Short mmCIF file of C-alpha atoms and ligand atoms in Angstrom, two decimals:
data_model
loop_
_atom_site.label_atom_id
_atom_site.label_comp_id
_atom_site.label_asym_id
_atom_site.label_seq_id
_atom_site.Cartn_x
_atom_site.Cartn_y
_atom_site.Cartn_z
CA MET S 1 21.46 -6.41 -5.51
CA ASP S 2 24.68 -4.30 -5.81
CA LYS S 3 23.89 -2.24 -2.64
CA LYS S 4 21.15 -2.48 0.00
CA ARG S 5 18.33 -0.53 -1.47
CA ILE S 6 16.14 1.50 0.83
CA ALA S 7 12.41 0.95 0.82
CA LEU S 8 9.80 3.11 2.39
CA ILE S 9 6.53 1.38 3.17
CA THR S 10 3.56 3.53 4.14
CA GLY S 11 1.45 2.00 6.80
CA GLY S 12 4.17 -0.40 7.50
CA MET S 13 3.03 -1.43 10.97
CA GLY S 14 -0.48 -2.39 9.87
CA GLY S 15 -1.91 -5.78 8.99
CA LEU S 16 -0.41 -6.23 5.56
CA GLY S 17 2.22 -3.48 6.14
CA GLU S 18 3.98 -5.44 8.93
CA THR S 19 4.35 -8.47 6.80
CA ILE S 20 5.57 -6.53 3.92
CA THR S 21 8.13 -4.84 6.09
CA THR S 22 9.53 -8.02 7.69
CA LYS S 23 9.74 -9.92 4.37
CA MET S 24 11.47 -6.95 2.66
CA HIS S 25 13.91 -6.82 5.47
CA VAL S 26 14.59 -10.60 5.14
CA ALA S 27 15.01 -10.06 1.35
CA GLY S 28 17.97 -7.59 1.99
CA TYR S 29 16.35 -4.24 1.77
CA ARG S 30 16.79 -1.47 4.37
CA VAL S 31 13.41 -0.59 5.43
CA ALA S 32 11.71 2.45 6.92
CA VAL S 33 7.94 2.53 7.51
CA THR S 34 5.41 5.33 8.22
CA TYR S 35 2.79 5.23 10.95
CA SER S 36 -0.16 7.44 11.64
CA PRO S 37 0.89 10.22 14.10
CA SER S 38 -2.27 9.03 16.16
CA ASN S 39 -0.60 5.68 16.80
CA LYS S 40 0.77 5.62 20.29
CA THR S 41 2.31 2.26 20.16
CA SER S 42 5.01 2.90 17.49
CA GLY S 43 7.78 2.79 20.08
CA GLU S 44 6.61 -0.70 21.36
CA TRP S 45 6.43 -1.93 17.76
CA VAL S 46 9.84 -0.95 16.81
CA ALA S 47 11.25 -2.48 20.00
CA GLN S 48 9.35 -5.66 19.27
CA MET S 49 10.74 -5.68 15.76
CA LYS S 50 14.23 -5.16 17.05
CA SER S 51 13.80 -8.03 19.48
CA LYS S 52 12.92 -10.34 16.58
CA GLY S 53 15.94 -9.18 14.62
CA TYR S 54 14.40 -6.61 12.22
CA ASP S 55 16.06 -3.34 12.07
CA VAL S 56 13.30 -1.04 11.04
CA LYS S 57 12.96 2.70 11.36
CA ALA S 58 9.58 4.10 11.89
CA PHE S 59 8.49 7.77 11.15
CA ALA S 60 5.20 9.44 11.98
CA CYS S 61 3.45 10.66 8.90
CA ASP S 62 -0.07 11.65 8.01
CA VAL S 63 -0.04 10.36 4.45
CA GLY S 64 -3.09 12.41 3.55
CA ASP S 65 -1.26 15.67 4.38
CA TYR S 66 1.23 17.04 1.80
CA ASP S 67 3.63 18.66 4.18
CA SER S 68 3.56 15.95 6.61
CA CYS S 69 4.80 13.71 3.69
CA LYS S 70 7.44 16.12 2.63
CA ALA S 71 8.87 16.31 6.18
CA CYS S 72 8.64 12.57 6.61
CA VAL S 73 10.57 11.80 3.32
CA GLU S 74 13.25 14.49 4.25
CA GLN S 75 13.67 12.82 7.61
CA VAL S 76 14.02 9.30 6.06
CA ARG S 77 16.66 10.65 3.68
CA LYS S 78 18.60 12.17 6.46
CA GLU S 79 18.50 9.11 8.59
CA LYS S 80 18.71 6.27 6.12
CA GLY S 81 19.57 7.74 2.67
CA GLU S 82 17.81 8.15 -0.75
CA ILE S 83 14.65 6.19 -1.16
CA ASP S 84 14.84 3.61 -3.93
CA ILE S 85 11.48 1.87 -3.46
CA LEU S 86 8.15 3.48 -2.31
CA VAL S 87 5.20 1.06 -1.46
CA ASN S 88 2.03 3.12 -0.96
CA ASN S 89 0.36 0.66 1.31
CA ALA S 90 -1.49 2.93 3.89
CA GLY S 91 -5.22 2.70 3.62
CA ILE S 92 -8.43 2.72 5.59
CA THR S 93 -11.93 1.76 5.07
CA LYS S 94 -15.20 3.47 6.19
CA ASP S 95 -17.69 1.11 4.57
CA MET S 96 -21.47 1.97 4.31
CA THR S 97 -23.94 1.82 1.68
CA PHE S 98 -24.10 5.05 -0.49
CA ARG S 99 -27.34 6.14 1.25
CA LYS S 100 -25.64 6.33 4.43
CA MET S 101 -22.43 7.69 3.35
CA ASP S 102 -21.64 11.17 4.61
CA LYS S 103 -19.13 13.52 3.18
CA ALA S 104 -16.63 13.02 6.07
CA SER S 105 -16.39 9.25 5.26
CA TRP S 106 -15.91 10.03 1.57
CA ASP S 107 -13.25 12.62 2.24
CA ALA S 108 -11.45 10.60 4.83
CA VAL S 109 -10.98 7.57 2.52
CA ILE S 110 -10.14 9.62 -0.55
CA ARG S 111 -7.54 11.47 1.46
CA THR S 112 -5.83 8.55 3.01
CA ASN S 113 -6.04 6.13 0.02
CA LEU S 114 -5.52 8.36 -2.94
CA ASP S 115 -4.22 11.74 -2.02
CA SER S 116 -1.60 9.85 -0.08
CA VAL S 117 -0.24 8.39 -3.37
CA PHE S 118 0.52 11.80 -4.80
CA ASN S 119 1.74 13.19 -1.52
CA MET S 120 4.38 10.48 -1.01
CA THR S 121 5.31 9.82 -4.53
CA LYS S 122 5.84 13.53 -5.15
CA HIS S 123 8.70 13.64 -2.70
CA VAL S 124 10.78 10.54 -3.81
CA TYR S 125 10.14 10.59 -7.62
CA ASP S 126 12.79 13.23 -8.62
CA GLY S 127 15.37 11.44 -6.96
CA MET S 128 14.45 8.03 -8.43
CA MET S 129 14.59 9.79 -11.95
CA GLU S 130 17.97 11.37 -11.36
CA ARG S 131 19.47 8.14 -10.14
CA SER S 132 17.75 6.17 -13.01
CA TRP S 133 16.31 3.34 -10.69
CA GLY S 134 13.17 3.27 -8.71
CA ARG S 135 10.30 1.05 -7.88
CA ILE S 136 6.80 2.58 -6.88
CA ILE S 137 4.20 0.06 -5.84
CA ASN S 138 0.57 1.03 -5.24
CA VAL S 139 -1.31 -1.24 -3.00
CA SER S 140 -4.90 -1.25 -4.45
CA SER S 141 -7.61 -3.74 -4.03
CA VAL S 142 -9.82 -6.34 -5.94
CA ASN S 143 -12.56 -3.79 -5.12
CA GLY S 144 -10.95 -1.06 -6.97
CA SER S 145 -11.25 -3.38 -10.14
CA LYS S 146 -14.69 -4.77 -9.54
CA GLY S 147 -16.49 -2.48 -6.94
CA ALA S 148 -18.02 -3.55 -3.69
CA PHE S 149 -21.19 -3.33 -1.87
CA GLY S 150 -20.69 -0.60 0.72
CA GLN S 151 -17.43 0.70 -0.78
CA THR S 152 -18.16 3.64 -3.16
CA ASN S 153 -15.45 5.66 -1.45
CA TYR S 154 -12.82 2.96 -1.09
CA ALA S 155 -13.31 1.55 -4.71
CA ALA S 156 -13.10 5.04 -6.01
CA ALA S 157 -9.82 5.75 -4.28
CA LYS S 158 -8.41 2.33 -5.18
CA SER S 159 -9.46 2.47 -8.84
CA GLY S 160 -8.03 6.14 -9.09
CA MET S 161 -4.70 4.78 -7.81
CA HIS S 162 -4.45 2.59 -10.90
CA GLY S 163 -5.03 5.54 -13.33
CA PHE S 164 -2.12 7.25 -11.46
CA THR S 165 0.04 4.27 -11.88
CA LYS S 166 -0.60 4.00 -15.68
CA SER S 167 0.10 7.69 -16.20
CA LEU S 168 3.21 7.99 -14.14
CA ALA S 169 4.53 4.68 -15.66
CA LEU S 170 4.46 6.24 -19.01
CA GLU S 171 6.44 9.19 -17.78
CA SER S 172 9.02 7.24 -15.97
CA ALA S 173 9.59 4.26 -18.12
CA ARG S 174 12.67 5.34 -19.93
CA LYS S 175 14.50 6.20 -16.67
CA GLY S 176 14.31 2.63 -15.10
CA VAL S 177 11.63 3.70 -12.74
CA THR S 178 8.81 1.17 -12.74
CA VAL S 179 5.32 2.13 -11.24
CA ASN S 180 2.84 -0.72 -10.69
CA THR S 181 -0.55 -1.44 -8.96
CA ILE S 182 -1.09 -4.57 -7.07
CA SER S 183 -4.69 -5.42 -6.20
CA PRO S 184 -5.02 -7.83 -3.46
CA GLY S 185 -8.33 -9.60 -2.78
CA TYR S 186 -9.61 -10.48 0.70
CA ILE S 187 -6.31 -11.04 2.75
CA GLY S 188 -6.49 -12.39 6.40
CA THR S 189 -5.78 -8.94 8.07
CA LYS S 190 -7.70 -6.93 10.68
CA MET S 191 -9.32 -4.86 7.98
CA VAL S 192 -11.08 -7.98 6.53
CA THR S 193 -11.79 -9.77 9.82
CA ALA S 194 -13.57 -6.68 10.95
CA ILE S 195 -16.24 -7.30 8.23
CA PRO S 196 -19.32 -8.69 10.04
CA LYS S 197 -18.89 -12.54 10.15
CA ASP S 198 -22.19 -13.26 8.37
CA VAL S 199 -21.29 -10.91 5.50
CA LEU S 200 -17.79 -12.50 5.34
CA ASP S 201 -19.22 -16.09 5.43
CA SER S 202 -22.37 -15.63 3.18
CA LYS S 203 -21.43 -12.95 0.75
CA ILE S 204 -17.71 -12.81 0.30
CA LEU S 205 -16.07 -16.23 0.85
CA PRO S 206 -18.33 -17.91 -1.58
CA GLN S 207 -16.93 -15.57 -4.29
CA ILE S 208 -13.36 -16.62 -3.83
CA PRO S 209 -12.65 -19.78 -5.92
CA THR S 210 -9.74 -20.90 -3.76
CA GLY S 211 -12.14 -20.90 -0.81
CA ARG S 212 -9.96 -19.12 1.52
CA LEU S 213 -8.61 -15.62 2.42
CA GLY S 214 -5.21 -14.73 1.03
CA LYS S 215 -2.13 -14.57 3.22
CA PRO S 216 -0.21 -11.45 3.85
CA GLU S 217 3.03 -13.40 2.96
CA GLU S 218 1.75 -14.02 -0.41
CA VAL S 219 1.09 -10.31 -1.17
CA ALA S 220 4.68 -9.58 0.29
CA GLY S 221 6.18 -12.08 -2.10
CA LEU S 222 4.61 -10.23 -5.09
CA ILE S 223 6.01 -6.96 -3.87
CA ILE S 224 9.43 -8.42 -3.44
CA TYR S 225 9.30 -9.66 -7.01
CA LEU S 226 8.22 -6.19 -8.36
CA CYS S 227 11.21 -4.63 -6.45
CA SER S 228 13.67 -7.02 -8.19
CA GLU S 229 15.95 -6.36 -11.09
CA GLU S 230 14.07 -9.21 -12.94
CA ALA S 231 10.90 -7.00 -12.78
CA ALA S 232 12.38 -4.17 -14.65
CA PHE S 233 10.20 -4.77 -17.71
CA VAL S 234 6.96 -4.83 -15.61
CA THR S 235 5.59 -1.42 -15.46
CA GLY S 236 2.02 0.24 -15.50
CA ALA S 237 0.62 -3.15 -14.66
CA ASN S 238 -2.22 -3.91 -12.23
CA ILE S 239 -1.39 -7.28 -10.82
CA ALA S 240 -4.30 -9.18 -9.33
CA ILE S 241 -3.69 -11.43 -6.37
CA ASN S 242 -7.25 -12.43 -5.25
CA GLY S 243 -7.61 -16.38 -5.25
CA GLY S 244 -9.55 -16.00 -8.61
CA GLN S 245 -12.25 -13.77 -7.15
CA HIS S 246 -12.11 -11.45 -10.00
CA MET S 247 -10.38 -12.31 -13.32
CA GLN S 248 -9.48 -9.49 -15.75
N1 CAA B 1 -24.10 -7.83 -1.15
C1 CAA B 1 -25.27 -7.73 -1.39
N2 CAA B 1 -26.19 -7.18 -0.43
C2 CAA B 1 -25.63 -6.96 0.76
C3 CAA B 1 -24.28 -7.06 0.93
C4 CAA B 1 -23.53 -7.50 -0.15
N3 CAA B 1 -22.14 -7.65 0.04
N4 CAA B 1 -24.02 -6.58 2.16
C5 CAA B 1 -25.16 -6.30 2.76
N5 CAA B 1 -26.16 -6.47 1.83
C6 CAA B 1 -27.53 -6.23 2.12
C7 CAA B 1 -28.08 -6.77 3.32
O1 CAA B 1 -28.31 -8.21 3.16
C8 CAA B 1 -29.29 -5.97 3.72
O2 CAA B 1 -30.32 -6.33 2.78
P1 CAA B 1 -31.91 -6.36 3.24
O3 CAA B 1 -32.09 -5.03 3.62
O4 CAA B 1 -32.62 -6.85 2.02
O5 CAA B 1 -31.92 -7.31 4.51
C9 CAA B 1 -28.82 -4.55 3.15
O6 CAA B 1 -27.82 -4.82 2.27
C10 CAA B 1 -28.31 -3.79 4.32
O7 CAA B 1 -28.14 -2.44 3.97
P2 CAA B 1 -27.65 -1.44 5.02
O8 CAA B 1 -27.47 -0.08 4.31
O9 CAA B 1 -28.47 -1.30 6.29
O10 CAA B 1 -26.30 -1.97 5.32
P3 CAA B 1 -25.54 -2.26 6.68
O11 CAA B 1 -25.37 -0.87 7.43
O12 CAA B 1 -26.24 -3.45 7.47
O13 CAA B 1 -24.12 -2.75 6.26
C11 CAA B 1 -22.03 -2.69 5.09
C12 CAA B 1 -23.71 -2.52 5.03
C13 CAA B 1 -21.53 -1.74 5.86
C14 CAA B 1 -21.56 -2.46 3.63
C15 CAA B 1 -21.87 -4.25 5.37
O14 CAA B 1 -22.59 -5.04 4.46
C16 CAA B 1 -20.40 -4.59 5.31
O15 CAA B 1 -19.53 -4.31 6.11
N6 CAA B 1 -20.00 -5.22 4.02
C17 CAA B 1 -18.57 -5.52 3.77
C18 CAA B 1 -17.95 -4.58 2.75
C19 CAA B 1 -16.66 -5.02 2.32
O16 CAA B 1 -16.63 -6.05 1.59
N7 CAA B 1 -15.65 -4.39 2.86
C20 CAA B 1 -14.28 -4.98 2.50
C21 CAA B 1 -13.50 -4.53 3.62
S1 CAA B 1 -11.90 -5.40 3.45
C22 CAA B 1 -11.07 -4.46 2.27
O17 CAA B 1 -11.61 -3.45 1.71
C23 CAA B 1 -9.69 -5.00 1.87
C24 CAA B 1 -9.86 -5.15 0.37
O18 CAA B 1 -9.14 -4.28 -0.21
C25 CAA B 1 -10.42 -6.24 -0.19
#
């Protein structure tokens, strides 16, 4: 890497996000993360990171809100510099069968998991195109590819993310800006361990040929590859990382 590139990771304090953040820091990137304005422990988190040797800046941002994203990106630019890499990682679940799904649960998931991709990308994209280098990585899910019981909202958002990836990758390819989706399967984070144990043990684990949950480090490794110079020819891809649970 000729200079230390700057990466912005949404939801960078979360289960998967924190590992992506620390691994990217170790790989030599300058890292900024966003966190939800409702998170009251961000100061503690930054201090904890610092005590472990990770120099990470954190910015409050409601990724579902366009103006909040605009303000956040401006702030990151002012404090750290131009953003070379955007990892759209922030996401939530509100799992319930469609019969029980209310409009609020649908809207919340689409807003945080899909609107966020537009809201964040919009404010970093022009700069990447002007500088002729950029990496946009959208963290989708195996369930966006195969569907999941209780996840009409989540699967719709995660699947929509990949349509966005493919279209933007066409527009940005000639300018050295790659846009990719990664689709992790069930990774050992809070989001997955919150699934009722009987459902996880009887309905989900048996579908995973490796017989185990994935590790956040395994997903972070894939993201670091996609950020590298060697990955310049990978664009518009949807890379599965799911222990063989769903093969495309
Ligand atoms: N497959 C088939 N049937 C299932 C099922 C499944 N995965 N899960 C529940 N059911 C069945 C139950 O056995 C039950 O059947 P009976 O009525 O015949 O006994 C019925 O569905 C229950 O239906 P309800 O509407 O009452 O459902 P519920 O309120 O008990 O819970 C649920 C439904 C919230 C969807 C619950 O099953 C659940 O949490 N499932 C896990 C969903 C999931 O995989 N989420 C992924 C989270 S992690 C993530 O999203 C990260 C990522 O990207 C991979």
